[in-house]
PDB file of C-alpha atoms in Angstrom:
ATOM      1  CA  UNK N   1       0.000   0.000   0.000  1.00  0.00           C
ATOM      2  CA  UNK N   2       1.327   3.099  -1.221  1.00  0.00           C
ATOM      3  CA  UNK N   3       1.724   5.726   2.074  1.00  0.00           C
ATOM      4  CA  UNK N   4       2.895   9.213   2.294  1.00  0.00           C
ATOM      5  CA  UNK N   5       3.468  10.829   5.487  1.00  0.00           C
ATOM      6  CA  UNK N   6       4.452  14.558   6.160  1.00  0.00           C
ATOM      7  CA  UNK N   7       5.892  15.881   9.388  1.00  0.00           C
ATOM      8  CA  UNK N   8       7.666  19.170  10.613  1.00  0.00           C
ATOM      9  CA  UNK N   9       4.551  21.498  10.534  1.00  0.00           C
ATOM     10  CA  UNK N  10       4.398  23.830  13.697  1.00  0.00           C
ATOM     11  CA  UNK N  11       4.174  27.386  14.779  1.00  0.00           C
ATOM     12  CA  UNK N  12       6.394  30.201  13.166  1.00  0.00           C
ATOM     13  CA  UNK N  13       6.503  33.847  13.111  1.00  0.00           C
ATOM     14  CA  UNK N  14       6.252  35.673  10.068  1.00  0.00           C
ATOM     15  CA  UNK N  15       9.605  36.170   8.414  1.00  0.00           C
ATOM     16  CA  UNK N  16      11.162  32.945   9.831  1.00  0.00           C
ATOM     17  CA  UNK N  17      11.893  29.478   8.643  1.00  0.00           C
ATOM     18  CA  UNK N  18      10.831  26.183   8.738  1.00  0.00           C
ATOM     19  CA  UNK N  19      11.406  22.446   6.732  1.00  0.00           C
ATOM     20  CA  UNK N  20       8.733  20.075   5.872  1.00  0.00           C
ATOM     21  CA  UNK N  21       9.260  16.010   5.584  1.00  0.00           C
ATOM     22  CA  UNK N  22       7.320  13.678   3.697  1.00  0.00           C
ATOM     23  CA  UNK N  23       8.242   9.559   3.794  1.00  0.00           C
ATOM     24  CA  UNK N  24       6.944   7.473   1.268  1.00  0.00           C
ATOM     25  CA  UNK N  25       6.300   4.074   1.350  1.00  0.00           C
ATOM     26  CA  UNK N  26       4.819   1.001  -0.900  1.00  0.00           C
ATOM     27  CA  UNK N  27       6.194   2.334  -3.887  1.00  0.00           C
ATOM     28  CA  UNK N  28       9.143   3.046  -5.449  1.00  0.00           C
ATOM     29  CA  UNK N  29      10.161   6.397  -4.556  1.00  0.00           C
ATOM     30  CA  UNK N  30      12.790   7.113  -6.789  1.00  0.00           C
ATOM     31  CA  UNK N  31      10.874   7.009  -9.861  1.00  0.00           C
ATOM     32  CA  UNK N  32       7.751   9.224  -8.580  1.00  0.00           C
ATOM     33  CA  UNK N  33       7.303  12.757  -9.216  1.00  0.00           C
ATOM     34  CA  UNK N  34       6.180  14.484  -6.251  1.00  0.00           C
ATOM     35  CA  UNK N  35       4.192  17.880  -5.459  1.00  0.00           C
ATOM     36  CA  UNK N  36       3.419  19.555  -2.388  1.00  0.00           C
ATOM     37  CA  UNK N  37      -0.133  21.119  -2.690  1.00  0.00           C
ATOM     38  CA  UNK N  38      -1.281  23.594   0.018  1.00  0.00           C
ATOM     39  CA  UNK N  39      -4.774  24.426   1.788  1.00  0.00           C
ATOM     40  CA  UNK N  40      -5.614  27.335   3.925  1.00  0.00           C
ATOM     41  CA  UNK N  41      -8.284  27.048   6.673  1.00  0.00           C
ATOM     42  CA  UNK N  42     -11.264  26.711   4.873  1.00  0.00           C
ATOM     43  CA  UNK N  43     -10.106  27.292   1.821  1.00  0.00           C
ATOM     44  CA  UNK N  44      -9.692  25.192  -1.201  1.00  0.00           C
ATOM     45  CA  UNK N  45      -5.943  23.796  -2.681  1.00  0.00           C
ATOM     46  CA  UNK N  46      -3.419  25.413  -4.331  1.00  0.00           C
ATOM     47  CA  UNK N  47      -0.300  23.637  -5.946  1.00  0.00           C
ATOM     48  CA  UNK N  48       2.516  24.905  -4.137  1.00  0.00           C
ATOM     49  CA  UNK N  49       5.651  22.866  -6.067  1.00  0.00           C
ATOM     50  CA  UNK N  50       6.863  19.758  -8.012  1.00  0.00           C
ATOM     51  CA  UNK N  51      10.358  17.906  -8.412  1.00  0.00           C
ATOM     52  CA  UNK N  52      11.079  15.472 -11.332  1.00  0.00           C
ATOM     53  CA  UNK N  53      12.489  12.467 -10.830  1.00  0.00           C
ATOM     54  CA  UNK N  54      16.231  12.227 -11.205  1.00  0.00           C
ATOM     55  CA  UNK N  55      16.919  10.307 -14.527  1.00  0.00           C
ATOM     56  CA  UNK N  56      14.376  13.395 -15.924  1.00  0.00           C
ATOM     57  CA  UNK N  57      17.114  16.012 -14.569  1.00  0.00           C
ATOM     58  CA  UNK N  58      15.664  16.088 -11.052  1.00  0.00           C
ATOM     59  CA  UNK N  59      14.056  19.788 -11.886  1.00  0.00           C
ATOM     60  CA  UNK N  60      11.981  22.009  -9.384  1.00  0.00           C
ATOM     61  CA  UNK N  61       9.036  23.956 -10.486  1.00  0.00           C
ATOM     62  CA  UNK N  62       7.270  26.471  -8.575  1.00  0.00           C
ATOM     63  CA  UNK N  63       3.384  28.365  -8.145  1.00  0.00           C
ATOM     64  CA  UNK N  64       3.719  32.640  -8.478  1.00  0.00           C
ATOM     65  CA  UNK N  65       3.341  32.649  -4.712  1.00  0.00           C
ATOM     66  CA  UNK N  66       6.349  30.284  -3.339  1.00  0.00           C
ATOM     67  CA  UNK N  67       8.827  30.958  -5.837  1.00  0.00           C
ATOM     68  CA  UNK N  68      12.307  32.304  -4.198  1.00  0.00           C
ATOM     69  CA  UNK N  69      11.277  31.409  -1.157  1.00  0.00           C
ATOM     70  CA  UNK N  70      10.080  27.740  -1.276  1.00  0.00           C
ATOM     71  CA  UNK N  71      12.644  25.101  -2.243  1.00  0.00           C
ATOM     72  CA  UNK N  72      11.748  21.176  -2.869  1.00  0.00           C
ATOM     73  CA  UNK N  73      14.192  18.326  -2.524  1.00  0.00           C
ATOM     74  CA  UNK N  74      14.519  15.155  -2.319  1.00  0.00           C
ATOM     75  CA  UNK N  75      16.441  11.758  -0.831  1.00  0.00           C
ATOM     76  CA  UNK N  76      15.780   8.876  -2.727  1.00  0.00           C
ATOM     77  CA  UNK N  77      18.013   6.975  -0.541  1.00  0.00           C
ATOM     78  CA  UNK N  78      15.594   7.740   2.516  1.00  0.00           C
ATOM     79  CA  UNK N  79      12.464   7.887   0.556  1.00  0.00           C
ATOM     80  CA  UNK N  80      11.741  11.037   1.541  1.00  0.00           C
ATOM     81  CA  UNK N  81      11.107  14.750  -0.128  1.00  0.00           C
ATOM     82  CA  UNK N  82      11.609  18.002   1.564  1.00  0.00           C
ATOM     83  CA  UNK N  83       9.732  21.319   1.636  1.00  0.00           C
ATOM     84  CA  UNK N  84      12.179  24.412   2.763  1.00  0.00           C
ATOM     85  CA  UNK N  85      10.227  27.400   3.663  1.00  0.00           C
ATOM     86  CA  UNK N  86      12.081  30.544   3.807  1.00  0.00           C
ATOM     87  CA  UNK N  87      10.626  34.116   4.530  1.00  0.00           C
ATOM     88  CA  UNK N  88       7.385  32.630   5.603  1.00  0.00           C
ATOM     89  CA  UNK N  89       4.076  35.043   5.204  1.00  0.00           C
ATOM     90  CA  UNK N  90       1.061  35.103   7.238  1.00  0.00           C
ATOM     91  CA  UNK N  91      -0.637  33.992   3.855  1.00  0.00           C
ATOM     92  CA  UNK N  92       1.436  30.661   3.893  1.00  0.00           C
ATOM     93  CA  UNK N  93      -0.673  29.303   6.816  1.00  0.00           C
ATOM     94  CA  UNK N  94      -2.121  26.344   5.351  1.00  0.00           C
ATOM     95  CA  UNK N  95      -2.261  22.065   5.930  1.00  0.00           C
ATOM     96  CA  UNK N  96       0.504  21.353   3.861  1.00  0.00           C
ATOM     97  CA  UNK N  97       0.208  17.919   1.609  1.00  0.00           C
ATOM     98  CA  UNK N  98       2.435  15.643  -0.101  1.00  0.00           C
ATOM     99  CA  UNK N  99       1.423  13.829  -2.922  1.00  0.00           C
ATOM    100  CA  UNK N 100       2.567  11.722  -5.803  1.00  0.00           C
ATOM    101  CA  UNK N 101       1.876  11.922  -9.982  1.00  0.00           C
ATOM    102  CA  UNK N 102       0.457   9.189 -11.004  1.00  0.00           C
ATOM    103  CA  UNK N 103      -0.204   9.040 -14.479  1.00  0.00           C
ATOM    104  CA  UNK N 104       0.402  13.081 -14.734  1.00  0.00           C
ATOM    105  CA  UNK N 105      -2.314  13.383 -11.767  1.00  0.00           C
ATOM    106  CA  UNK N 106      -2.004  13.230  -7.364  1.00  0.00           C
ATOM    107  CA  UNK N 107      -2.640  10.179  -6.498  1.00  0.00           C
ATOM    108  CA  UNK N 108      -2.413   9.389  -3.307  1.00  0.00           C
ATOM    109  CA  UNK N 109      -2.053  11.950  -0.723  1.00  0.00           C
ATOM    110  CA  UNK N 110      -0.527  11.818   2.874  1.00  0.00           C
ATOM    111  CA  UNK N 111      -2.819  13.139   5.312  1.00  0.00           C
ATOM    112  CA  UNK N 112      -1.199  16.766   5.712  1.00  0.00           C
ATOM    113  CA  UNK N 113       1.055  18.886   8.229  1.00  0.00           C
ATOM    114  CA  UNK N 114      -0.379  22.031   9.474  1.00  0.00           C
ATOM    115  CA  UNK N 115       1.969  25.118   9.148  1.00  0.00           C
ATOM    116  CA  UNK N 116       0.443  28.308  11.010  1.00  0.00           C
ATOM    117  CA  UNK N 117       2.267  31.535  10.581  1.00  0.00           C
ATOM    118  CA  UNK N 118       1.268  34.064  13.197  1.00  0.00           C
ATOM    119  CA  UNK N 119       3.190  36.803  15.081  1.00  0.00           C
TER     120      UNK N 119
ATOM    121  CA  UNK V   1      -2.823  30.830 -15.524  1.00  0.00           C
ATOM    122  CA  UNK V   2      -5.945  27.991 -16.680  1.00  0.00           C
ATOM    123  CA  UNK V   3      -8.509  29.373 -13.730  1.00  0.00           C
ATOM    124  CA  UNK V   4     -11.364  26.455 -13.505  1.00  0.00           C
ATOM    125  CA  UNK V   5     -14.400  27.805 -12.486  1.00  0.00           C
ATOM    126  CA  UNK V   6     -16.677  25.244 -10.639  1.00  0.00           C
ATOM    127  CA  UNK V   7     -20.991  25.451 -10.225  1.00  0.00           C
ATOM    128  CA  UNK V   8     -22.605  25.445  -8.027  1.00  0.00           C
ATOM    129  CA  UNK V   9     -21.058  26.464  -5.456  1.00  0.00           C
ATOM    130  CA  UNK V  10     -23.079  24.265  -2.783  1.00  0.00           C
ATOM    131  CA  UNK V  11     -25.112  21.780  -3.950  1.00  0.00           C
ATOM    132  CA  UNK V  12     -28.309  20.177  -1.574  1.00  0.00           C
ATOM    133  CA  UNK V  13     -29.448  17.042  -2.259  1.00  0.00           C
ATOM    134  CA  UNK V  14     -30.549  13.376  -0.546  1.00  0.00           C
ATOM    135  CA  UNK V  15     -29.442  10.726  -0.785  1.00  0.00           C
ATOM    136  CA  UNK V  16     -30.432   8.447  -3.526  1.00  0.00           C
ATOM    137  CA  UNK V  17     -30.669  11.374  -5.887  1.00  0.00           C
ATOM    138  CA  UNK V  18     -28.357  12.572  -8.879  1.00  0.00           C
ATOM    139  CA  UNK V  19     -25.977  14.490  -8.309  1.00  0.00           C
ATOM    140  CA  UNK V  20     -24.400  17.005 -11.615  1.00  0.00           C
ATOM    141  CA  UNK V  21     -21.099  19.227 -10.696  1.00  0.00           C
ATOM    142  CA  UNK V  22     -19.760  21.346 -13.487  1.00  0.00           C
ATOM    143  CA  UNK V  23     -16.313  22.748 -14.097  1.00  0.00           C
ATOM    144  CA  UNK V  24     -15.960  25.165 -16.433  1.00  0.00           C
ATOM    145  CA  UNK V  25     -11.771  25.793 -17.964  1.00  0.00           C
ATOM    146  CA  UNK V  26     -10.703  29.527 -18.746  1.00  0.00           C
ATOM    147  CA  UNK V  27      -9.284  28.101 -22.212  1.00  0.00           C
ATOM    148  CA  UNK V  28      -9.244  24.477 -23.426  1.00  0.00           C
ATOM    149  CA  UNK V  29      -7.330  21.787 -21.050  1.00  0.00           C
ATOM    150  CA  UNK V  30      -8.244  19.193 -23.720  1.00  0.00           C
ATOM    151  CA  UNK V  31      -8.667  15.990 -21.420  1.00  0.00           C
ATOM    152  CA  UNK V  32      -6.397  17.327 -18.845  1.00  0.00           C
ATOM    153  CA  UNK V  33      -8.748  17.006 -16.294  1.00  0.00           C
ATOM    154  CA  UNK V  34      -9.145  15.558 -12.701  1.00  0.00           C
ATOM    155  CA  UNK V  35     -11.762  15.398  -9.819  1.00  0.00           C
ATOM    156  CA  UNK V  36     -11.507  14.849  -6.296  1.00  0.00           C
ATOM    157  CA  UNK V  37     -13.241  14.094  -3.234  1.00  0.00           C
ATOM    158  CA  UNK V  38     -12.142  15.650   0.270  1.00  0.00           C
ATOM    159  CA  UNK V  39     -14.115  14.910   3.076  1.00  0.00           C
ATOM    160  CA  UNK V  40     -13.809  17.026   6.666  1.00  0.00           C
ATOM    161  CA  UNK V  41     -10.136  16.366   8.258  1.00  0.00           C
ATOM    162  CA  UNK V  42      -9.280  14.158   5.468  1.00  0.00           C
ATOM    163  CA  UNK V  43      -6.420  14.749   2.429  1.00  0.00           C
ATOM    164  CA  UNK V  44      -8.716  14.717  -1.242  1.00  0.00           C
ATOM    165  CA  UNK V  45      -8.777  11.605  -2.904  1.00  0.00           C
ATOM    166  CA  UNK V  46      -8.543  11.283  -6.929  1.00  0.00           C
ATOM    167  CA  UNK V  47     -12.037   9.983  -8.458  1.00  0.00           C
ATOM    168  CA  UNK V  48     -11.856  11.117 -11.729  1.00  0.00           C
ATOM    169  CA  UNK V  49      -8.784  11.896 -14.263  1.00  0.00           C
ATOM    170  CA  UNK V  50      -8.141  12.540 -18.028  1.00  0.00           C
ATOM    171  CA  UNK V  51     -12.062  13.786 -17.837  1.00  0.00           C
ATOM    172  CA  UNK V  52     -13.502  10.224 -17.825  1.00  0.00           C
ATOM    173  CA  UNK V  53     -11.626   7.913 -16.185  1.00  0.00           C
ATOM    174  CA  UNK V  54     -12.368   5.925 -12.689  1.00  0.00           C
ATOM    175  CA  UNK V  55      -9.102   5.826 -10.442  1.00  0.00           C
ATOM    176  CA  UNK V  56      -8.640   2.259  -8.850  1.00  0.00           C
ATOM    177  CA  UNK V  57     -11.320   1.558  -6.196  1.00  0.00           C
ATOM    178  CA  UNK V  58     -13.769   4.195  -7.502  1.00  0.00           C
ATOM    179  CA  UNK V  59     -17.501   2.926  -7.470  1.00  0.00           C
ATOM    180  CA  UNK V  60     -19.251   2.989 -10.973  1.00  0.00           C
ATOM    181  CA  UNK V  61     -21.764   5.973  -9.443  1.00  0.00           C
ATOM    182  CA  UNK V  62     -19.221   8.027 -10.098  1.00  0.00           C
ATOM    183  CA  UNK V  63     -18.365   8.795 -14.062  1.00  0.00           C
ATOM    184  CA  UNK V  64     -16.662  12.122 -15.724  1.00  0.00           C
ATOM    185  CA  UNK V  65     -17.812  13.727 -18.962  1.00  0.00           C
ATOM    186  CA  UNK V  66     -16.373  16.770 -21.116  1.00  0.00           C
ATOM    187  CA  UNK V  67     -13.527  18.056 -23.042  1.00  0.00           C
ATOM    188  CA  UNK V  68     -12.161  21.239 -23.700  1.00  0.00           C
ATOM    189  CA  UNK V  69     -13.656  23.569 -21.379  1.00  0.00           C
ATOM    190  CA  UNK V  70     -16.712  22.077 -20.214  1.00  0.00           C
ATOM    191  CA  UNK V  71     -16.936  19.214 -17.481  1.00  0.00           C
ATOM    192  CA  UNK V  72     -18.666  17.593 -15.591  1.00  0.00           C
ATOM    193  CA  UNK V  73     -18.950  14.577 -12.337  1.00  0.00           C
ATOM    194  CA  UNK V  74     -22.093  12.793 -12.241  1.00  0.00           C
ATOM    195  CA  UNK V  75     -23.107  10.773  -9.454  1.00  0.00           C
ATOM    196  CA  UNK V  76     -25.776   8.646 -10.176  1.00  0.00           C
ATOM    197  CA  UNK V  77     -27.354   7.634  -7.031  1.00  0.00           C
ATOM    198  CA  UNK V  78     -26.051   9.435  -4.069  1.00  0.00           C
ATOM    199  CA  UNK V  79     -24.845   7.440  -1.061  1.00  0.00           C
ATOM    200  CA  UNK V  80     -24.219   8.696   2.582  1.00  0.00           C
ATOM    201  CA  UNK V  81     -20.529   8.667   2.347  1.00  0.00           C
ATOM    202  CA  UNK V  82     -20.634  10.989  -0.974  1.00  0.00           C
ATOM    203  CA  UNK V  83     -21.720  14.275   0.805  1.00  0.00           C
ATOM    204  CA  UNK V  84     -18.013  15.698   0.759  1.00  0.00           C
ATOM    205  CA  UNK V  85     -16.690  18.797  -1.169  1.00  0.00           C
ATOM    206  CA  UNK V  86     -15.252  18.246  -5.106  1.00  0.00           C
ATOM    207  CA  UNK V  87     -12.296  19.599  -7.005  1.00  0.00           C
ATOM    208  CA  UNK V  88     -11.895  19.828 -10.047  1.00  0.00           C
ATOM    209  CA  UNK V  89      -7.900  20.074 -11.373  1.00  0.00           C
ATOM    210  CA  UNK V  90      -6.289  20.861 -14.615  1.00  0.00           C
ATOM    211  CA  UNK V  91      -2.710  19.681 -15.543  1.00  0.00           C
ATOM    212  CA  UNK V  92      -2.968  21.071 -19.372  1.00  0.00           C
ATOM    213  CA  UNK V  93      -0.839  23.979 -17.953  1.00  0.00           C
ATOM    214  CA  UNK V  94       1.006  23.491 -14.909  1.00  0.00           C
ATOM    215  CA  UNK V  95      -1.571  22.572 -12.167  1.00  0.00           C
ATOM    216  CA  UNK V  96      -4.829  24.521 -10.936  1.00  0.00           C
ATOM    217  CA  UNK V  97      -7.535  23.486  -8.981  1.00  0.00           C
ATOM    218  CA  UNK V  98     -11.610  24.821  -9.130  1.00  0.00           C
ATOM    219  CA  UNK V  99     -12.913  26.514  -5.640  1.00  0.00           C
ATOM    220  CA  UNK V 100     -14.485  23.323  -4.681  1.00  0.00           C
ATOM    221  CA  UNK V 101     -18.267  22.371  -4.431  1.00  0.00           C
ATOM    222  CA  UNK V 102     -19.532  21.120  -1.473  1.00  0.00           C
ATOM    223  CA  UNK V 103     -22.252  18.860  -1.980  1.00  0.00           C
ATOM    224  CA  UNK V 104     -24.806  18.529   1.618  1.00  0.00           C
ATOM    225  CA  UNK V 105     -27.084  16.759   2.700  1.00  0.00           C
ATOM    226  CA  UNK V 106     -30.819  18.297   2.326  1.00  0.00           C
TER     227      UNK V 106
END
């Protein structure tokens, strides 16, 4: 069974920093595109980022919103994909997802990490 | 940026009834098209994708129609469980999703 889980949401002040985590499992890792796709509190989802798979260049791609200050990565040898948030905005407070392409689309999800940026 | 447009905005119904959600695509994402289902507390789950297709596990209730600009999920006979709120995504140019609908219970 294919299982994503993310971890590392919390509590940060605007301006500040903070690294997401997201460990795959039932699949094979390496050869799965991955996105990270955002939702606000009560709000609907946004796409926030993708990274190809290495033998496809390993590439990052980015929405208007997260670009410059997001950055995606990943360790194939952990099975595991990253989400660096830098400069974090009040407007970045969201359940943050993981999820991999399947056939071009997300499918499946993990269940989400909550990132709240507040002063 | 492809900005999907989804109507209505809630939709009321009981269960046992038809249910019709439309999507509508600011320009043509061909087939490029996806729905979801995302229940309270829950991460969305793909029903729907290239416009018609079931993902695995998806009962038959569910089916996809449209191309171009114009879509639309059908669920034939509504069950308990299906009262959720719907995306619709695009992948035709990078990756959008609709507002949702939410689809109650009346």
């Amino acid at each position: 069974e294919v299982q994503l889980v993310e971890s590392g949401g919390d509590l940060v002040k605007p301006g500040g920093s903070l690294r997401l985590s997201c460990a795959g499992s039932g699949f094979t890792f390496s050869n799965a595109y991955m996105s990270w796709v955002r939702q606000a509190p009560g709000k609907g989802l946004e796409w926030v980022g993708r990274i190809k798979i290495k033998t496809d260049g390993g590439t990052t791609d980015y929405a208007a919103p997260v670009k410059g200050r997001f950055t995606i990565s990943r360790d194939d040898s952990k099975n595991t994909l990253y989400l660096q948030m830098n400069s974090l905005k009040t407007d970045d407070t969201a359940v943050y997802y993981c999820t991999t392409h399947r056939a071009g689309w997300f499918d499946p999800w993990g269940q989400g990490t909550l990132v709240t940026v507040s002063s | 940026e492809i900005v999907l447009t989804q109507s209505p905005a809630t939709l009321s119904l009981s269960p046992g009834e038809r249910a019709t959600l439309s999507c509508r695509a600011s320009q043509s994402v061909s087939s490029y098209l996806a729905w979801y289902q995302q229940k309270p507390g829950q991460a969305p789950r793909l029903l729907i994708y290239d416009a018609s297709n079931r993902a695995t596990g998806i009962p038959a209730r569910f089916s996809g129609s449209g191309s171009g600009t114009d879509f639309t999920l059908t669920i034939s006979s509504l069950e308990p469980e299906d009262f959720a709120v719907y995306y619709c995504q695009q992948r035709s140019n990078w990756f959008t999703f609709g507002q949702g609908t939410k689809l109650e219970i009346k």
